[in-house]
Each structure stands twice: as structure tokens, then as C-alpha cells.
Amino acid sequence: MLNPSAAVRVLQSVVALASFLCGSIGLAQAIPSYVFDSSLLPRIVQMPANSWTKVNANFYSDVWTPPDLEPLGSDGVTHTPSKI
């Protein structure tokens, strides 16, 4: 649970972010609903200034090409991405 001063800062950040998003888009288009429905926006808003947070839920190896679909190298064999 956030203490009151932190809660005020979070609320101010949300208002500032919403104002920025609405002001920068102007009359061009509406903000897509997925921007506010995702779990990413609250995590960004709660981050302290000049900080980083991990937001990906998968590992790099989760998106490797399956071995039987990997191209053959010049030596005629496949090379796993883990060697990168």
C-alpha cells in the first residue's frame, strides 16, 4: 500500500500522463482502449524517476526458431541462438 504522499505523486503522474497523451494526439484520433487496459501503464506510473523495471514475461529462448526450421550454416549444420 502506498503512503499518502506517494499516492498523491502517483495520481499527479497519472493526470500528467493523461494530459500529455490527450494533448499530443489532439484531434487526430482517440487513445486506444488497450493503452489504459494493460498492466504496463500502472507499472510505468509507479516507477520512481530515472529507474528501470522488467516488463517482459518471457525468456529470449522462448522465441527462438525451432531447430528443424533453422537455416543451415556454411558448414551444413544449424547453429543454436544460445551461441550468440
mmCIF file of N, CA, C and O in Angstrom:
data_model
loop_
_atom_site.group_PDB
_atom_site.id
_atom_site.type_symbol
_atom_site.label_atom_id
_atom_site.label_comp_id
_atom_site.label_asym_id
_atom_site.label_seq_id
_atom_site.Cartn_x
_atom_site.Cartn_y
_atom_site.Cartn_z
ATOM 1 N N MET A 1 0.839 -1.176 0.000
ATOM 2 C CA MET A 1 0.000 0.000 0.000
ATOM 3 C C MET A 1 0.883 1.238 0.000
ATOM 4 O O MET A 1 1.883 1.297 0.699
ATOM 5 N N LEU A 2 0.523 2.218 -0.805
ATOM 6 C CA LEU A 2 1.297 3.447 -0.898
ATOM 7 C C LEU A 2 0.984 4.371 0.266
ATOM 8 O O LEU A 2 -0.153 4.449 0.725
ATOM 9 N N ASN A 3 2.000 5.090 0.750
ATOM 10 C CA ASN A 3 1.721 6.090 1.762
ATOM 11 C C ASN A 3 1.035 7.279 1.087
ATOM 12 O O ASN A 3 1.067 7.406 -0.124
ATOM 13 N N PRO A 4 0.397 8.171 1.834
ATOM 14 C CA PRO A 4 -0.393 9.256 1.230
ATOM 15 C C PRO A 4 0.399 10.141 0.275
ATOM 16 O O PRO A 4 -0.093 10.508 -0.780
ATOM 17 N N SER A 5 1.632 10.491 0.611
ATOM 18 C CA SER A 5 2.399 11.362 -0.278
ATOM 19 C C SER A 5 2.755 10.638 -1.571
ATOM 20 O O SER A 5 2.769 11.231 -2.645
ATOM 21 N N ALA A 6 3.049 9.351 -1.486
ATOM 22 C CA ALA A 6 3.339 8.583 -2.692
ATOM 23 C C ALA A 6 2.087 8.434 -3.540
ATOM 24 O O ALA A 6 2.150 8.494 -4.766
ATOM 25 N N ALA A 7 0.947 8.259 -2.893
ATOM 26 C CA ALA A 7 -0.310 8.138 -3.627
ATOM 27 C C ALA A 7 -0.619 9.432 -4.375
ATOM 28 O O ALA A 7 -1.086 9.406 -5.516
ATOM 29 N N VAL A 8 -0.323 10.560 -3.757
ATOM 30 C CA VAL A 8 -0.549 11.852 -4.419
ATOM 31 C C VAL A 8 0.376 11.978 -5.623
ATOM 32 O O VAL A 8 -0.040 12.420 -6.695
ATOM 33 N N ARG A 9 1.637 11.566 -5.475
ATOM 34 C CA ARG A 9 2.582 11.624 -6.601
ATOM 35 C C ARG A 9 2.133 10.724 -7.732
ATOM 36 O O ARG A 9 2.229 11.083 -8.902
ATOM 37 N N VAL A 10 1.624 9.543 -7.409
ATOM 38 C CA VAL A 10 1.129 8.623 -8.434
ATOM 39 C C VAL A 10 -0.057 9.237 -9.152
ATOM 40 O O VAL A 10 -0.130 9.224 -10.388
ATOM 41 N N LEU A 11 -0.972 9.811 -8.407
ATOM 42 C CA LEU A 11 -2.140 10.449 -9.012
ATOM 43 C C LEU A 11 -1.717 11.611 -9.894
ATOM 44 O O LEU A 11 -2.218 11.770 -11.007
ATOM 45 N N GLN A 12 -0.766 12.419 -9.434
ATOM 46 C CA GLN A 12 -0.275 13.523 -10.249
ATOM 47 C C GLN A 12 0.383 13.007 -11.526
ATOM 48 O O GLN A 12 0.220 13.595 -12.594
ATOM 49 N N SER A 13 1.108 11.911 -11.419
ATOM 50 C CA SER A 13 1.751 11.333 -12.600
ATOM 51 C C SER A 13 0.720 10.831 -13.592
ATOM 52 O O SER A 13 0.874 11.008 -14.799
ATOM 53 N N VAL A 14 -0.330 10.189 -13.099
ATOM 54 C CA VAL A 14 -1.384 9.681 -13.979
ATOM 55 C C VAL A 14 -2.063 10.839 -14.693
ATOM 56 O O VAL A 14 -2.290 10.800 -15.902
ATOM 57 N N VAL A 15 -2.371 11.897 -13.965
ATOM 58 C CA VAL A 15 -3.018 13.066 -14.561
ATOM 59 C C VAL A 15 -2.091 13.714 -15.584
ATOM 60 O O VAL A 15 -2.518 14.074 -16.687
ATOM 61 N N ALA A 16 -0.819 13.835 -15.257
ATOM 62 C CA ALA A 16 0.137 14.432 -16.191
ATOM 63 C C ALA A 16 0.274 13.582 -17.441
ATOM 64 O O ALA A 16 0.300 14.103 -18.563
ATOM 65 N N LEU A 17 0.354 12.266 -17.268
ATOM 66 C CA LEU A 17 0.470 11.369 -18.415
ATOM 67 C C LEU A 17 -0.778 11.432 -19.277
ATOM 68 O O LEU A 17 -0.692 11.515 -20.499
ATOM 69 N N ALA A 18 -1.943 11.428 -18.662
ATOM 70 C CA ALA A 18 -3.194 11.517 -19.425
ATOM 71 C C ALA A 18 -3.281 12.846 -20.167
ATOM 72 O O ALA A 18 -3.694 12.893 -21.328
ATOM 73 N N SER A 19 -2.873 13.926 -19.512
ATOM 74 C CA SER A 19 -2.887 15.242 -20.162
ATOM 75 C C SER A 19 -1.942 15.263 -21.344
ATOM 76 O O SER A 19 -2.266 15.791 -22.412
ATOM 77 N N PHE A 20 -0.773 14.682 -21.164
ATOM 78 C CA PHE A 20 0.200 14.632 -22.253
ATOM 79 C C PHE A 20 -0.333 13.819 -23.422
ATOM 80 O O PHE A 20 -0.258 14.239 -24.570
ATOM 81 N N LEU A 21 -0.884 12.646 -23.118
ATOM 82 C CA LEU A 21 -1.403 11.796 -24.191
ATOM 83 C C LEU A 21 -2.552 12.474 -24.927
ATOM 84 O O LEU A 21 -2.616 12.449 -26.155
ATOM 85 N N CYS A 22 -3.449 13.079 -24.205
ATOM 86 C CA CYS A 22 -4.586 13.749 -24.836
ATOM 87 C C CYS A 22 -4.133 14.981 -25.606
ATOM 88 O O CYS A 22 -4.618 15.243 -26.705
ATOM 89 N N GLY A 23 -3.204 15.732 -25.046
ATOM 90 C CA GLY A 23 -2.734 16.944 -25.702
ATOM 91 C C GLY A 23 -1.896 16.668 -26.931
ATOM 92 O O GLY A 23 -1.955 17.402 -27.916
ATOM 93 N N SER A 24 -1.109 15.601 -26.910
ATOM 94 C CA SER A 24 -0.230 15.317 -28.045
ATOM 95 C C SER A 24 -0.989 14.707 -29.210
ATOM 96 O O SER A 24 -0.562 14.797 -30.348
ATOM 97 N N ILE A 25 -2.117 14.088 -28.937
ATOM 98 C CA ILE A 25 -2.889 13.474 -30.013
ATOM 99 C C ILE A 25 -3.779 14.507 -30.685
ATOM 100 O O ILE A 25 -3.986 14.492 -31.879
ATOM 101 N N GLY A 26 -4.276 15.459 -29.898
ATOM 102 C CA GLY A 26 -5.128 16.499 -30.464
ATOM 103 C C GLY A 26 -6.393 15.917 -31.056
ATOM 104 O O GLY A 26 -7.047 15.078 -30.461
ATOM 105 N N LEU A 27 -6.746 16.354 -32.217
ATOM 106 C CA LEU A 27 -7.967 15.895 -32.870
ATOM 107 C C LEU A 27 -7.723 14.736 -33.825
ATOM 108 O O LEU A 27 -8.629 14.314 -34.532
ATOM 109 N N ALA A 28 -6.492 14.241 -33.899
ATOM 110 C CA ALA A 28 -6.150 13.220 -34.877
ATOM 111 C C ALA A 28 -6.902 11.911 -34.642
ATOM 112 O O ALA A 28 -7.499 11.378 -35.559
ATOM 113 N N GLN A 29 -6.878 11.403 -33.436
ATOM 114 C CA GLN A 29 -7.544 10.136 -33.138
ATOM 115 C C GLN A 29 -7.678 9.959 -31.632
ATOM 116 O O GLN A 29 -7.017 10.627 -30.871
ATOM 117 N N ALA A 30 -8.518 9.018 -31.239
ATOM 118 C CA ALA A 30 -8.716 8.717 -29.820
ATOM 119 C C ALA A 30 -7.631 7.757 -29.342
ATOM 120 O O ALA A 30 -7.047 7.022 -30.129
ATOM 121 N N ILE A 31 -7.363 7.778 -28.057
ATOM 122 C CA ILE A 31 -6.389 6.850 -27.473
ATOM 123 C C ILE A 31 -7.011 5.465 -27.462
ATOM 124 O O ILE A 31 -8.126 5.289 -26.970
ATOM 125 N N PRO A 32 -6.310 4.458 -27.995
ATOM 126 C CA PRO A 32 -6.865 3.099 -27.995
ATOM 127 C C PRO A 32 -7.096 2.607 -26.572
ATOM 128 O O PRO A 32 -6.339 2.932 -25.654
ATOM 129 N N SER A 33 -8.151 1.827 -26.388
ATOM 130 C CA SER A 33 -8.507 1.361 -25.047
ATOM 131 C C SER A 33 -7.430 0.491 -24.423
ATOM 132 O O SER A 33 -7.270 0.463 -23.206
ATOM 133 N N TYR A 34 -6.650 -0.217 -25.257
ATOM 134 C CA TYR A 34 -5.638 -1.109 -24.699
ATOM 135 C C TYR A 34 -4.531 -0.337 -23.969
ATOM 136 O O TYR A 34 -3.822 -0.908 -23.155
ATOM 137 N N VAL A 35 -4.391 0.953 -24.236
ATOM 138 C CA VAL A 35 -3.385 1.745 -23.535
ATOM 139 C C VAL A 35 -3.708 1.803 -22.048
ATOM 140 O O VAL A 35 -2.838 1.682 -21.201
ATOM 141 N N PHE A 36 -4.968 1.992 -21.721
ATOM 142 C CA PHE A 36 -5.372 2.110 -20.324
ATOM 143 C C PHE A 36 -5.755 0.774 -19.706
ATOM 144 O O PHE A 36 -5.825 0.647 -18.492
ATOM 145 N N ASP A 37 -6.016 -0.249 -20.524
ATOM 146 C CA ASP A 37 -6.420 -1.551 -20.010
ATOM 147 C C ASP A 37 -5.246 -2.466 -19.683
ATOM 148 O O ASP A 37 -5.428 -3.485 -19.040
ATOM 149 N N SER A 38 -4.062 -2.139 -20.146
ATOM 150 C CA SER A 38 -2.936 -3.037 -19.930
ATOM 151 C C SER A 38 -2.370 -2.884 -18.525
ATOM 152 O O SER A 38 -2.628 -1.899 -17.823
ATOM 153 N N SER A 39 -1.569 -3.835 -18.129
ATOM 154 C CA SER A 39 -0.923 -3.759 -16.813
ATOM 155 C C SER A 39 0.376 -2.967 -16.887
ATOM 156 O O SER A 39 1.006 -2.717 -15.866
ATOM 157 N N LEU A 40 0.779 -2.551 -18.081
ATOM 158 C CA LEU A 40 2.034 -1.825 -18.242
ATOM 159 C C LEU A 40 1.944 -0.385 -17.733
ATOM 160 O O LEU A 40 2.861 0.092 -17.060
ATOM 161 N N LEU A 41 0.857 0.312 -18.029
ATOM 162 C CA LEU A 41 0.731 1.712 -17.633
ATOM 163 C C LEU A 41 0.849 1.914 -16.119
ATOM 164 O O LEU A 41 1.621 2.778 -15.683
ATOM 165 N N PRO A 42 0.149 1.144 -15.282
ATOM 166 C CA PRO A 42 0.326 1.334 -13.828
ATOM 167 C C PRO A 42 1.761 1.091 -13.366
ATOM 168 O O PRO A 42 2.259 1.783 -12.479
ATOM 169 N N ARG A 43 2.439 0.139 -13.984
ATOM 170 C CA ARG A 43 3.832 -0.134 -13.596
ATOM 171 C C ARG A 43 4.729 1.040 -13.946
ATOM 172 O O ARG A 43 5.618 1.402 -13.187
ATOM 173 N N ILE A 44 4.484 1.653 -15.110
ATOM 174 C CA ILE A 44 5.284 2.802 -15.520
ATOM 175 C C ILE A 44 5.013 3.987 -14.607
ATOM 176 O O ILE A 44 5.936 4.686 -14.182
ATOM 177 N N VAL A 45 3.760 4.211 -14.299
ATOM 178 C CA VAL A 45 3.384 5.353 -13.469
ATOM 179 C C VAL A 45 3.977 5.236 -12.062
ATOM 180 O O VAL A 45 4.377 6.234 -11.471
ATOM 181 N N GLN A 46 4.073 4.032 -11.524
ATOM 182 C CA GLN A 46 4.568 3.838 -10.157
ATOM 183 C C GLN A 46 6.089 3.808 -10.068
ATOM 184 O O GLN A 46 6.638 3.810 -8.977
ATOM 185 N N MET A 47 6.773 3.820 -11.224
ATOM 186 C CA MET A 47 8.234 3.779 -11.200
ATOM 187 C C MET A 47 8.804 5.112 -10.705
ATOM 188 O O MET A 47 8.327 6.164 -11.090
ATOM 189 N N PRO A 48 9.823 5.059 -9.864
ATOM 190 C CA PRO A 48 10.498 6.304 -9.479
ATOM 191 C C PRO A 48 11.225 6.893 -10.693
ATOM 192 O O PRO A 48 11.516 6.185 -11.659
ATOM 193 N N ALA A 49 11.529 8.164 -10.634
ATOM 194 C CA ALA A 49 12.256 8.815 -11.719
ATOM 195 C C ALA A 49 13.616 8.146 -11.907
ATOM 196 O O ALA A 49 14.227 7.661 -10.956
ATOM 197 N N ASN A 50 14.070 8.112 -13.147
ATOM 198 C CA ASN A 50 15.383 7.549 -13.505
ATOM 199 C C ASN A 50 15.545 6.099 -13.051
ATOM 200 O O ASN A 50 16.567 5.721 -12.496
ATOM 201 N N SER A 51 14.523 5.287 -13.260
ATOM 202 C CA SER A 51 14.605 3.886 -12.857
ATOM 203 C C SER A 51 14.223 2.973 -14.010
ATOM 204 O O SER A 51 13.718 3.422 -15.032
ATOM 205 N N TRP A 52 14.470 1.706 -13.837
ATOM 206 C CA TRP A 52 14.157 0.681 -14.822
ATOM 207 C C TRP A 52 13.301 -0.380 -14.147
ATOM 208 O O TRP A 52 13.425 -0.613 -12.953
ATOM 209 N N THR A 53 12.476 -1.046 -14.929
ATOM 210 C CA THR A 53 11.722 -2.186 -14.422
ATOM 211 C C THR A 53 11.614 -3.228 -15.522
ATOM 212 O O THR A 53 11.582 -2.889 -16.706
ATOM 213 N N LYS A 54 11.604 -4.475 -15.145
ATOM 214 C CA LYS A 54 11.468 -5.553 -16.118
ATOM 215 C C LYS A 54 9.983 -5.747 -16.409
ATOM 216 O O LYS A 54 9.193 -5.960 -15.497
ATOM 217 N N VAL A 55 9.613 -5.681 -17.684
ATOM 218 C CA VAL A 55 8.199 -5.803 -18.028
ATOM 219 C C VAL A 55 7.922 -6.990 -18.949
ATOM 220 O O VAL A 55 6.771 -7.319 -19.176
ATOM 221 N N ASN A 56 8.952 -7.615 -19.476
ATOM 222 C CA ASN A 56 8.687 -8.769 -20.336
ATOM 223 C C ASN A 56 8.416 -9.999 -19.481
ATOM 224 O O ASN A 56 8.936 -10.143 -18.385
ATOM 225 N N ALA A 57 7.578 -10.875 -19.996
ATOM 226 C CA ALA A 57 7.184 -12.061 -19.241
ATOM 227 C C ALA A 57 7.769 -13.342 -19.836
ATOM 228 O O ALA A 57 7.476 -14.426 -19.368
ATOM 229 N N ASN A 58 8.585 -13.207 -20.872
ATOM 230 C CA ASN A 58 9.134 -14.397 -21.499
ATOM 231 C C ASN A 58 10.660 -14.349 -21.472
ATOM 232 O O ASN A 58 11.263 -13.346 -21.114
ATOM 233 N N PHE A 59 11.255 -15.450 -21.857
ATOM 234 C CA PHE A 59 12.698 -15.539 -21.969
ATOM 235 C C PHE A 59 13.081 -15.367 -23.438
ATOM 236 O O PHE A 59 12.276 -15.619 -24.337
ATOM 237 N N TYR A 60 14.298 -14.929 -23.682
ATOM 238 C CA TYR A 60 14.789 -14.775 -25.046
ATOM 239 C C TYR A 60 14.672 -16.105 -25.800
ATOM 240 O O TYR A 60 14.297 -16.140 -26.962
ATOM 241 N N SER A 61 14.940 -17.183 -25.121
ATOM 242 C CA SER A 61 14.893 -18.504 -25.763
ATOM 243 C C SER A 61 13.478 -18.931 -26.144
ATOM 244 O O SER A 61 13.303 -19.829 -26.966
ATOM 245 N N ASP A 62 12.449 -18.291 -25.577
ATOM 246 C CA ASP A 62 11.065 -18.646 -25.911
ATOM 247 C C ASP A 62 10.710 -18.328 -27.362
ATOM 248 O O ASP A 62 9.739 -18.869 -27.894
ATOM 249 N N VAL A 63 11.443 -17.430 -27.981
ATOM 250 C CA VAL A 63 11.104 -17.010 -29.342
ATOM 251 C C VAL A 63 12.105 -17.502 -30.389
ATOM 252 O O VAL A 63 12.078 -17.062 -31.526
ATOM 253 N N TRP A 64 12.980 -18.417 -30.002
ATOM 254 C CA TRP A 64 13.917 -18.973 -30.971
ATOM 255 C C TRP A 64 13.175 -19.779 -32.022
ATOM 256 O O TRP A 64 12.139 -20.393 -31.763
ATOM 257 N N THR A 65 13.738 -19.813 -33.200
ATOM 258 C CA THR A 65 13.199 -20.638 -34.272
ATOM 259 C C THR A 65 13.394 -22.103 -33.893
ATOM 260 O O THR A 65 14.466 -22.484 -33.417
ATOM 261 N N PRO A 66 12.375 -22.947 -34.120
ATOM 262 C CA PRO A 66 12.545 -24.372 -33.816
ATOM 263 C C PRO A 66 13.732 -24.947 -34.609
ATOM 264 O O PRO A 66 13.981 -24.533 -35.741
ATOM 265 N N PRO A 67 14.462 -25.892 -34.027
ATOM 266 C CA PRO A 67 15.666 -26.428 -34.672
ATOM 267 C C PRO A 67 15.433 -26.945 -36.093
ATOM 268 O O PRO A 67 16.284 -26.765 -36.965
ATOM 269 N N ASP A 68 14.269 -27.569 -36.335
ATOM 270 C CA ASP A 68 14.037 -28.114 -37.677
ATOM 271 C C ASP A 68 13.739 -27.025 -38.712
ATOM 272 O O ASP A 68 13.740 -27.301 -39.910
ATOM 273 N N LEU A 69 13.537 -25.790 -38.294
ATOM 274 C CA LEU A 69 13.292 -24.688 -39.226
ATOM 275 C C LEU A 69 14.479 -23.728 -39.341
ATOM 276 O O LEU A 69 14.431 -22.786 -40.134
ATOM 277 N N GLU A 70 15.516 -23.968 -38.582
ATOM 278 C CA GLU A 70 16.685 -23.091 -38.641
ATOM 279 C C GLU A 70 17.453 -23.325 -39.936
ATOM 280 O O GLU A 70 17.589 -24.455 -40.391
ATOM 281 N N PRO A 71 17.966 -22.246 -40.544
ATOM 282 C CA PRO A 71 18.746 -22.414 -41.775
ATOM 283 C C PRO A 71 20.093 -23.062 -41.469
ATOM 284 O O PRO A 71 20.633 -22.926 -40.370
ATOM 285 N N LEU A 72 20.621 -23.736 -42.458
ATOM 286 C CA LEU A 72 21.926 -24.358 -42.303
ATOM 287 C C LEU A 72 23.013 -23.312 -42.508
ATOM 288 O O LEU A 72 22.899 -22.430 -43.359
ATOM 289 N N GLY A 73 24.056 -23.406 -41.726
ATOM 290 C CA GLY A 73 25.198 -22.512 -41.890
ATOM 291 C C GLY A 73 26.051 -22.954 -43.070
ATOM 292 O O GLY A 73 25.742 -23.928 -43.780
ATOM 293 N N SER A 74 27.143 -22.259 -43.308
ATOM 294 C CA SER A 74 28.026 -22.593 -44.432
ATOM 295 C C SER A 74 28.668 -23.974 -44.264
ATOM 296 O O SER A 74 29.101 -24.574 -45.241
ATOM 297 N N ASP A 75 28.685 -24.477 -43.048
ATOM 298 C CA ASP A 75 29.246 -25.802 -42.794
ATOM 299 C C ASP A 75 28.195 -26.907 -42.866
ATOM 300 O O ASP A 75 28.482 -28.072 -42.603
ATOM 301 N N GLY A 76 26.944 -26.557 -43.218
ATOM 302 C CA GLY A 76 25.906 -27.563 -43.416
ATOM 303 C C GLY A 76 25.163 -27.978 -42.154
ATOM 304 O O GLY A 76 24.390 -28.926 -42.192
ATOM 305 N N VAL A 77 25.388 -27.295 -41.038
ATOM 306 C CA VAL A 77 24.692 -27.623 -39.796
ATOM 307 C C VAL A 77 24.017 -26.356 -39.256
ATOM 308 O O VAL A 77 24.377 -25.240 -39.599
ATOM 309 N N THR A 78 23.027 -26.561 -38.379
ATOM 310 C CA THR A 78 22.371 -25.408 -37.764
ATOM 311 C C THR A 78 23.190 -24.963 -36.554
ATOM 312 O O THR A 78 23.906 -25.745 -35.933
ATOM 313 N N HIS A 79 23.062 -23.684 -36.219
ATOM 314 C CA HIS A 79 23.756 -23.126 -35.065
ATOM 315 C C HIS A 79 22.730 -22.528 -34.134
ATOM 316 O O HIS A 79 21.922 -21.685 -34.537
ATOM 317 N N THR A 80 22.707 -22.990 -32.894
ATOM 318 C CA THR A 80 21.684 -22.557 -31.954
ATOM 319 C C THR A 80 21.883 -21.087 -31.555
ATOM 320 O O THR A 80 23.012 -20.616 -31.445
ATOM 321 N N PRO A 81 20.786 -20.365 -31.340
ATOM 322 C CA PRO A 81 20.887 -18.959 -30.933
ATOM 323 C C PRO A 81 21.587 -18.759 -29.588
ATOM 324 O O PRO A 81 22.028 -17.669 -29.287
ATOM 325 N N SER A 82 21.666 -19.795 -28.773
ATOM 326 C CA SER A 82 22.311 -19.641 -27.468
ATOM 327 C C SER A 82 23.800 -19.335 -27.619
ATOM 328 O O SER A 82 24.434 -18.893 -26.663
ATOM 329 N N LYS A 83 24.350 -19.533 -28.788
ATOM 330 C CA LYS A 83 25.766 -19.253 -29.038
ATOM 331 C C LYS A 83 26.001 -17.793 -29.411
ATOM 332 O O LYS A 83 27.120 -17.388 -29.630
ATOM 333 N N ILE A 84 24.932 -17.003 -29.504
ATOM 334 C CA ILE A 84 25.069 -15.589 -29.888
ATOM 335 C C ILE A 84 25.745 -14.822 -28.782
ATOM 336 O O ILE A 84 25.480 -14.964 -27.656
#
